[in-house]
mmCIF file of C-alpha atoms in Angstrom:
data_model
loop_
_atom_site.group_PDB
_atom_site.id
_atom_site.type_symbol
_atom_site.label_atom_id
_atom_site.label_comp_id
_atom_site.label_asym_id
_atom_site.label_seq_id
_atom_site.Cartn_x
_atom_site.Cartn_y
_atom_site.Cartn_z
ATOM 1 C CA MET O 166 -25.765 -34.725 0.242
ATOM 2 C CA THR O 167 -28.318 -31.948 0.208
ATOM 3 C CA ARG O 168 -30.893 -31.452 2.929
ATOM 4 C CA SER O 169 -34.203 -33.262 2.443
ATOM 5 C CA VAL O 170 -36.909 -30.975 1.111
ATOM 6 C CA TRP O 171 -39.592 -32.296 3.452
ATOM 7 C CA LYS O 172 -37.684 -30.913 6.443
ATOM 8 C CA GLY O 173 -37.817 -27.344 5.202
ATOM 9 C CA PRO O 174 -34.982 -24.866 5.696
ATOM 10 C CA PHE O 175 -33.113 -25.024 8.989
ATOM 11 C CA VAL O 176 -33.393 -22.034 11.273
ATOM 12 C CA ASP O 177 -32.900 -21.794 15.006
ATOM 13 C CA GLY O 178 -36.350 -21.280 16.536
ATOM 14 C CA TYR O 179 -35.356 -18.333 18.690
ATOM 15 C CA MET O 180 -34.332 -16.366 15.582
ATOM 16 C CA LEU O 181 -37.889 -16.383 14.309
ATOM 17 C CA LYS O 182 -39.265 -15.246 17.658
ATOM 18 C CA LYS O 183 -36.729 -12.448 17.958
ATOM 19 C CA ALA O 184 -37.355 -11.283 14.398
ATOM 20 C CA GLN O 185 -41.085 -11.126 15.033
ATOM 21 C CA GLY O 186 -40.510 -9.101 18.179
ATOM 22 C CA VAL O 187 -38.232 -6.588 16.472
ATOM 23 C CA ARG O 188 -40.541 -6.227 13.489
ATOM 24 C CA ALA O 189 -43.484 -5.569 15.793
ATOM 25 C CA GLY O 190 -41.470 -2.984 17.740
ATOM 26 C CA GLY O 191 -40.432 -1.113 14.569
ATOM 27 C CA ARG O 192 -37.327 0.279 16.248
ATOM 28 C CA ASN O 193 -33.778 0.652 14.970
ATOM 29 C CA GLU O 194 -32.353 -2.526 16.478
ATOM 30 C CA VAL O 195 -29.631 -5.003 15.621
ATOM 31 C CA ILE O 196 -30.297 -8.625 16.542
ATOM 32 C CA LYS O 197 -27.021 -10.072 17.760
ATOM 33 C CA THR O 198 -26.730 -13.763 17.000
ATOM 34 C CA TRP O 199 -24.228 -16.576 17.077
ATOM 35 C CA SER O 200 -26.406 -18.696 14.815
ATOM 36 C CA ARG O 201 -24.384 -18.566 11.613
ATOM 37 C CA ARG O 202 -26.012 -21.864 10.554
ATOM 38 C CA SER O 203 -29.546 -20.480 10.332
ATOM 39 C CA THR O 204 -31.061 -20.039 6.899
ATOM 40 C CA ILE O 205 -32.227 -16.543 5.963
ATOM 41 C CA LEU O 206 -36.008 -16.631 5.621
ATOM 42 C CA PRO O 207 -38.353 -14.132 3.926
ATOM 43 C CA GLN O 208 -39.492 -13.045 7.414
ATOM 44 C CA PHE O 209 -36.028 -11.572 8.029
ATOM 45 C CA VAL O 210 -35.972 -9.203 5.036
ATOM 46 C CA GLY O 211 -35.388 -5.598 6.100
ATOM 47 C CA LEU O 212 -34.008 -6.498 9.533
ATOM 48 C CA THR O 213 -30.404 -6.028 10.595
ATOM 49 C CA PHE O 214 -28.608 -8.889 12.300
ATOM 50 C CA GLY O 215 -25.255 -8.749 14.024
ATOM 51 C CA VAL O 216 -23.696 -12.035 12.991
ATOM 52 C CA TYR O 217 -20.788 -13.230 15.113
ATOM 53 C CA ASN O 218 -17.611 -14.102 13.232
ATOM 54 C CA GLY O 219 -15.653 -15.332 16.230
ATOM 55 C CA HIS O 220 -14.379 -11.848 16.960
ATOM 56 C CA LYS O 221 -17.197 -9.348 16.615
ATOM 57 C CA PHE O 222 -20.772 -9.001 15.441
ATOM 58 C CA LEU O 223 -20.869 -7.856 11.819
ATOM 59 C CA PRO O 224 -24.056 -5.988 10.881
ATOM 60 C CA VAL O 225 -25.920 -7.763 8.083
ATOM 61 C CA LEU O 226 -28.878 -5.963 6.528
ATOM 62 C CA VAL O 227 -31.055 -8.705 5.068
ATOM 63 C CA THR O 228 -32.353 -8.194 1.538
ATOM 64 C CA GLU O 229 -34.463 -10.397 -0.718
ATOM 65 C CA ASN O 230 -31.437 -11.651 -2.616
ATOM 66 C CA MET O 231 -30.077 -13.229 0.557
ATOM 67 C CA ILE O 232 -33.053 -15.543 1.155
ATOM 68 C CA GLY O 233 -31.964 -19.178 1.265
ATOM 69 C CA HIS O 234 -28.377 -18.402 2.193
ATOM 70 C CA LYS O 235 -26.970 -18.885 5.690
ATOM 71 C CA PHE O 236 -26.163 -15.955 7.972
ATOM 72 C CA GLY O 237 -22.569 -17.092 8.243
ATOM 73 C CA GLU O 238 -21.975 -16.442 4.553
ATOM 74 C CA PHE O 239 -22.181 -12.703 5.187
ATOM 75 C CA SER O 240 -19.864 -12.570 8.163
ATOM 76 C CA PRO O 241 -16.437 -13.786 7.064
ATOM 77 C CA THR O 242 -14.137 -15.135 9.707
ATOM 78 C CA ARG O 243 -10.999 -14.157 7.829
ATOM 79 C CA THR O 244 -10.868 -10.710 6.340
ATOM 80 C CA PHE O 245 -8.522 -8.810 4.074
ATOM 81 C CA HIS O 246 -8.579 -5.042 4.236
ATOM 82 C CA GLY O 247 -7.947 -3.847 0.702
ATOM 83 C CA HIS O 248 -7.764 -0.371 -0.746
ATOM 84 C CA THR O 249 -10.832 1.756 -1.331
ATOM 85 C CA GLY O 250 -10.037 2.623 -4.960
ATOM 86 C CA ASP O 251 -13.205 3.821 -6.666
ATOM 87 C CA ARG O 252 -15.504 1.722 -4.463
ATOM 88 C CA LYS O 253 -18.738 3.413 -3.458
ATOM 89 C CA ALA O 254 -20.926 2.867 -0.420
ATOM 90 C CA LYS O 255 -24.671 3.415 -0.668
ATOM 91 C CA ARG O 256 -26.566 4.695 2.341
ATOM 92 C CA VAL O 257 -29.770 2.700 2.264
ATOM 93 C CA GLU O 258 -33.085 3.291 3.931
ATOM 94 C CA THR O 259 -34.179 0.397 6.078
ATOM 95 C CA PRO O 260 -37.801 -0.529 5.553
ATOM 96 C CA ALA O 261 -39.955 0.035 8.616
ATOM 97 C CA MET R 220 -11.185 14.463 1.007
ATOM 98 C CA PRO R 221 -7.932 12.939 -0.281
ATOM 99 C CA ALA R 222 -6.193 14.752 -3.155
ATOM 100 C CA ARG R 223 -5.357 11.498 -4.886
ATOM 101 C CA VAL R 224 -6.885 8.044 -4.905
ATOM 102 C CA LEU R 225 -4.833 4.871 -5.233
ATOM 103 C CA LEU R 226 -6.270 2.851 -8.117
ATOM 104 C CA GLY R 227 -3.685 0.161 -8.673
ATOM 105 C CA ILE R 228 -0.227 -1.194 -8.113
ATOM 106 C CA VAL R 229 2.206 -2.940 -10.441
ATOM 107 C CA ALA R 230 2.381 -6.499 -9.147
ATOM 108 C CA GLY R 231 4.852 -8.005 -11.585
ATOM 109 C CA VAL R 232 5.789 -8.626 -15.197
ATOM 110 C CA HIS R 233 4.096 -10.661 -17.898
ATOM 111 C CA GLY R 234 6.152 -12.239 -20.652
ATOM 112 C CA VAL R 235 9.323 -10.820 -22.197
ATOM 113 C CA ARG R 236 7.922 -7.871 -24.140
ATOM 114 C CA GLY R 237 7.547 -5.406 -21.313
ATOM 115 C CA LEU R 238 3.969 -6.162 -20.297
ATOM 116 C CA LEU R 239 2.972 -5.666 -16.659
ATOM 117 C CA ARG R 240 0.614 -7.388 -14.259
ATOM 118 C CA VAL R 241 -1.268 -4.639 -12.451
ATOM 119 C CA LYS R 242 -3.501 -5.199 -9.417
ATOM 120 C CA SER R 243 -6.492 -2.933 -9.928
ATOM 121 C CA TYR R 244 -8.531 -1.545 -7.019
ATOM 122 C CA THR R 245 -11.333 -0.275 -9.243
ATOM 123 C CA ALA R 246 -14.789 -1.884 -9.197
ATOM 124 C CA ASP R 247 -14.245 -2.880 -12.832
ATOM 125 C CA PRO R 248 -10.559 -3.828 -13.060
ATOM 126 C CA LEU R 249 -10.399 -2.909 -16.748
ATOM 127 C CA ALA R 250 -11.518 0.659 -15.908
ATOM 128 C CA LEU R 251 -8.155 1.351 -14.312
ATOM 129 C CA GLY R 252 -7.163 3.840 -16.992
ATOM 130 C CA ALA R 253 -10.629 5.251 -17.587
ATOM 131 C CA TYR R 254 -10.575 7.971 -14.922
ATOM 132 C CA GLY R 255 -7.905 10.179 -16.442
ATOM 133 C CA PRO R 256 -4.139 10.395 -16.346
ATOM 134 C CA LEU R 257 -2.471 8.133 -13.812
ATOM 135 C CA VAL R 258 0.438 9.377 -11.735
ATOM 136 C CA ASP R 259 2.949 7.689 -9.447
ATOM 137 C CA ASP R 260 3.695 8.522 -5.799
ATOM 138 C CA ALA R 261 5.796 11.517 -6.818
ATOM 139 C CA GLY R 262 3.130 12.879 -9.146
ATOM 140 C CA ARG R 263 4.924 11.917 -12.380
ATOM 141 C CA PRO R 264 2.525 10.836 -15.156
ATOM 142 C CA VAL R 265 2.384 7.148 -16.082
ATOM 143 C CA ALA R 266 1.107 6.425 -19.604
ATOM 144 C CA LEU R 267 -0.549 3.086 -18.924
ATOM 145 C CA THR R 268 -2.729 1.165 -21.362
ATOM 146 C CA VAL R 269 -4.865 -1.659 -19.985
ATOM 147 C CA MET R 270 -4.950 -4.555 -22.429
ATOM 148 C CA ARG R 271 -6.878 -7.479 -20.934
ATOM 149 C CA PRO R 272 -7.666 -9.224 -17.654
ATOM 150 C CA ALA R 273 -4.975 -11.580 -16.380
ATOM 151 C CA ALA R 274 -6.039 -15.219 -16.534
ATOM 152 C CA GLY R 275 -6.758 -16.822 -13.201
ATOM 153 C CA ALA R 276 -6.148 -13.762 -11.046
ATOM 154 C CA LYS R 277 -9.106 -11.748 -9.784
ATOM 155 C CA GLY R 278 -8.674 -7.992 -10.126
ATOM 156 C CA VAL R 279 -5.388 -8.245 -12.016
ATOM 157 C CA VAL R 280 -4.983 -6.853 -15.528
ATOM 158 C CA ILE R 281 -2.261 -7.029 -18.145
ATOM 159 C CA ALA R 282 -1.110 -3.549 -19.131
ATOM 160 C CA ARG R 283 1.581 -1.748 -21.056
ATOM 161 C CA VAL R 284 3.454 1.408 -20.104
ATOM 162 C CA ALA R 285 4.659 3.609 -22.939
ATOM 163 C CA GLY R 286 8.426 3.332 -23.417
ATOM 164 C CA VAL R 287 8.764 -0.009 -21.649
ATOM 165 C CA GLY R 288 9.652 -2.690 -24.197
ATOM 166 C CA ASP R 289 11.482 -5.478 -22.401
ATOM 167 C CA ARG R 290 11.177 -7.577 -19.294
ATOM 168 C CA ASP R 291 14.007 -5.885 -17.359
ATOM 169 C CA ALA R 292 12.520 -2.424 -17.802
ATOM 170 C CA ALA R 293 9.111 -3.785 -16.776
ATOM 171 C CA ALA R 294 10.573 -5.484 -13.687
ATOM 172 C CA ALA R 295 12.008 -2.147 -12.582
ATOM 173 C CA LEU R 296 8.438 -0.837 -12.314
ATOM 174 C CA LYS R 297 7.336 -3.535 -9.866
ATOM 175 C CA GLY R 298 5.688 -1.914 -6.854
ATOM 176 C CA LEU R 299 4.781 1.264 -8.748
ATOM 177 C CA ARG R 300 1.602 2.730 -7.250
ATOM 178 C CA LEU R 301 -0.876 4.284 -9.641
ATOM 179 C CA HIS R 302 -2.989 7.193 -8.457
ATOM 180 C CA VAL R 303 -5.580 9.433 -10.039
ATOM 181 C CA ASP R 304 -6.663 12.896 -8.927
ATOM 182 C CA ARG R 305 -9.719 12.655 -6.684
ATOM 183 C CA ALA R 306 -11.345 15.393 -8.778
ATOM 184 C CA ALA R 307 -11.182 13.127 -11.833
ATOM 185 C CA LEU R 308 -13.614 10.620 -10.339
ATOM 186 C CA PRO R 309 -17.203 11.209 -11.452
ATOM 187 C CA ALA R 310 -19.648 12.534 -8.870
ATOM 188 C CA PRO R 311 -21.418 9.644 -7.110
ATOM 189 C CA GLU R 312 -25.157 9.242 -7.524
ATOM 190 C CA GLY R 313 -27.640 10.206 -4.838
ATOM 191 C CA GLY R 314 -27.131 8.340 -1.572
ATOM 192 C CA GLU R 315 -23.749 7.057 -2.700
ATOM 193 C CA PHE R 316 -20.349 8.059 -1.397
ATOM 194 C CA TYR R 317 -16.846 7.053 -2.343
ATOM 195 C CA CYS R 318 -15.459 4.847 0.400
ATOM 196 C CA GLY R 319 -12.219 6.813 0.236
ATOM 197 C CA ASP R 320 -14.139 9.998 1.103
ATOM 198 C CA LEU R 321 -15.804 8.371 4.113
ATOM 199 C CA VAL R 322 -12.600 7.017 5.621
ATOM 200 C CA GLY R 323 -11.164 9.556 8.036
ATOM 201 C CA LEU R 324 -14.411 11.440 8.713
ATOM 202 C CA THR R 325 -15.126 12.316 12.332
ATOM 203 C CA ALA R 326 -18.079 10.388 13.694
ATOM 204 C CA CYS R 327 -20.194 12.475 16.054
ATOM 205 C CA ARG R 328 -23.133 11.402 18.151
ATOM 206 C CA ALA R 329 -26.475 13.147 17.911
ATOM 207 C CA ASP R 330 -25.741 15.035 21.150
ATOM 208 C CA GLY R 331 -22.503 16.437 19.657
ATOM 209 C CA GLY R 332 -20.058 14.086 21.382
ATOM 210 C CA ILE R 333 -17.260 12.492 19.405
ATOM 211 C CA ALA R 334 -17.716 8.780 18.748
ATOM 212 C CA GLY R 335 -14.459 8.355 16.839
ATOM 213 C CA LYS R 336 -13.190 8.318 13.290
ATOM 214 C CA VAL R 337 -14.228 6.209 10.325
ATOM 215 C CA ALA R 338 -11.437 3.666 9.964
ATOM 216 C CA ALA R 339 -12.812 1.569 7.113
ATOM 217 C CA VAL R 340 -15.864 0.787 5.035
ATOM 218 C CA HIS R 341 -16.661 -2.919 4.680
ATOM 219 C CA ASN R 342 -19.109 -4.811 2.535
ATOM 220 C CA TYR R 343 -19.280 -8.565 2.895
ATOM 221 C CA GLY R 344 -22.530 -8.938 0.967
ATOM 222 C CA GLY R 345 -24.825 -7.820 3.769
ATOM 223 C CA GLY R 346 -24.753 -4.078 3.077
ATOM 224 C CA ASP R 347 -22.103 -1.439 3.689
ATOM 225 C CA VAL R 348 -20.717 -1.226 7.202
ATOM 226 C CA LEU R 349 -18.730 1.609 8.762
ATOM 227 C CA GLU R 350 -15.961 0.729 11.177
ATOM 228 C CA ILE R 351 -15.685 3.551 13.700
ATOM 229 C CA GLU R 352 -12.512 3.670 15.740
ATOM 230 C CA ALA R 353 -13.047 5.299 19.127
ATOM 231 C CA PRO R 354 -10.364 7.501 20.734
ATOM 232 C CA ASN R 355 -9.630 4.705 23.237
ATOM 233 C CA GLY R 356 -8.714 2.338 20.392
ATOM 234 C CA SER R 357 -11.841 0.192 20.428
ATOM 235 C CA SER R 358 -13.888 -0.116 17.280
ATOM 236 C CA MET R 359 -17.563 -0.491 16.546
ATOM 237 C CA LEU R 360 -19.370 -1.533 13.403
ATOM 238 C CA ILE R 361 -22.386 0.444 12.256
ATOM 239 C CA PRO R 362 -24.610 -0.400 9.281
ATOM 240 C CA PHE R 363 -24.485 2.372 6.685
ATOM 241 C CA THR R 364 -28.197 3.106 6.756
ATOM 242 C CA LYS R 365 -30.102 6.369 7.062
ATOM 243 C CA ALA R 366 -31.341 5.324 10.487
ATOM 244 C CA ALA R 367 -27.868 4.640 11.862
ATOM 245 C CA VAL R 368 -26.014 7.373 9.949
ATOM 246 C CA PRO R 369 -28.540 10.178 9.464
ATOM 247 C CA VAL R 370 -26.042 12.883 8.419
ATOM 248 C CA VAL R 371 -22.993 12.628 6.158
ATOM 249 C CA ASP R 372 -21.205 15.945 5.581
ATOM 250 C CA ILE R 373 -18.021 15.296 3.640
ATOM 251 C CA ALA R 374 -17.290 19.014 3.180
ATOM 252 C CA LYS R 375 -17.176 19.488 6.956
ATOM 253 C CA GLY R 376 -15.427 16.149 7.485
ATOM 254 C CA ARG R 377 -18.034 14.708 9.795
ATOM 255 C CA LEU R 378 -20.952 12.356 9.997
ATOM 256 C CA VAL R 379 -23.523 11.744 12.682
ATOM 257 C CA VAL R 380 -24.020 8.219 13.969
ATOM 258 C CA GLU R 381 -26.868 6.824 15.997
ATOM 259 C CA PRO R 382 -25.734 3.299 16.844
ATOM 260 C CA PRO R 383 -28.695 0.927 16.814
ATOM 261 C CA VAL R 384 -29.764 -0.786 19.998
ATOM 262 C CA GLU R 385 -28.344 -4.286 20.164
ATOM 263 C CA ILE R 386 -30.460 -7.171 21.406
ATOM 264 C CA GLU R 387 -29.308 -10.742 21.680
ATOM 265 C CA ALA R 388 -30.903 -13.709 19.975
ATOM 266 C CA GLY R 389 -29.720 -16.912 21.559
ATOM 267 C CA PRO R 390 -31.197 -20.045 23.037
ATOM 268 C CA ASP R 391 -31.256 -18.431 26.492
ATOM 269 C CA SER R 392 -32.572 -14.990 25.516
#
């Protein structure tokens, strides 16, 4: 059963406070969190979270496309290290 | 920069007419043969033609190798690794780097100290992440952003990392 709309998206309250603090500071910071269950809100876009996967904190740079998903979706607990092939990595600029 | 890039590996056979199942490591699996002549581990050319994606298997394609016409001959090729010359890959666009070029680079700190070597490049949907392996064996994960990795110099085999400050968000913090 899906979550009732009247409740709004679930997010741990301290995540919002921390995000506001980091955004106000404007520094290059990673917010380490264990809250994989929290929903990604528009307020988090542009921030980098270190989401715990049971082993380490995986950096997750939040973009607009990720709104509505949970943090845990971007920090897999089981990983397979494949080959690089022709994969490319893009060095992005984080919005201030 | 590696001289060759591994693009695929023969995973098995398909049918009785010499077709192969090839696991492709390219972003578009069907582009396996699009980067130029493929060679095996010893550098011998492999005339491979990609035919179609394999049903129900992500990243696997059905392909044919010239001169292979039956199942036994195809089975003998199982495990064959398919490479392409690194120079055959097109130049990446601005701000982009081939993951294979980044792996193995020396990661230096802004003050000139050695942070380690790039062991892997991950992307789990939340942006590219560099895994830096320190000389003592520990590893750290750094987001591949201009703030955290201000300099990437593939020709000199190094990049500069400025690991971001980590702050905790938890019920007690």
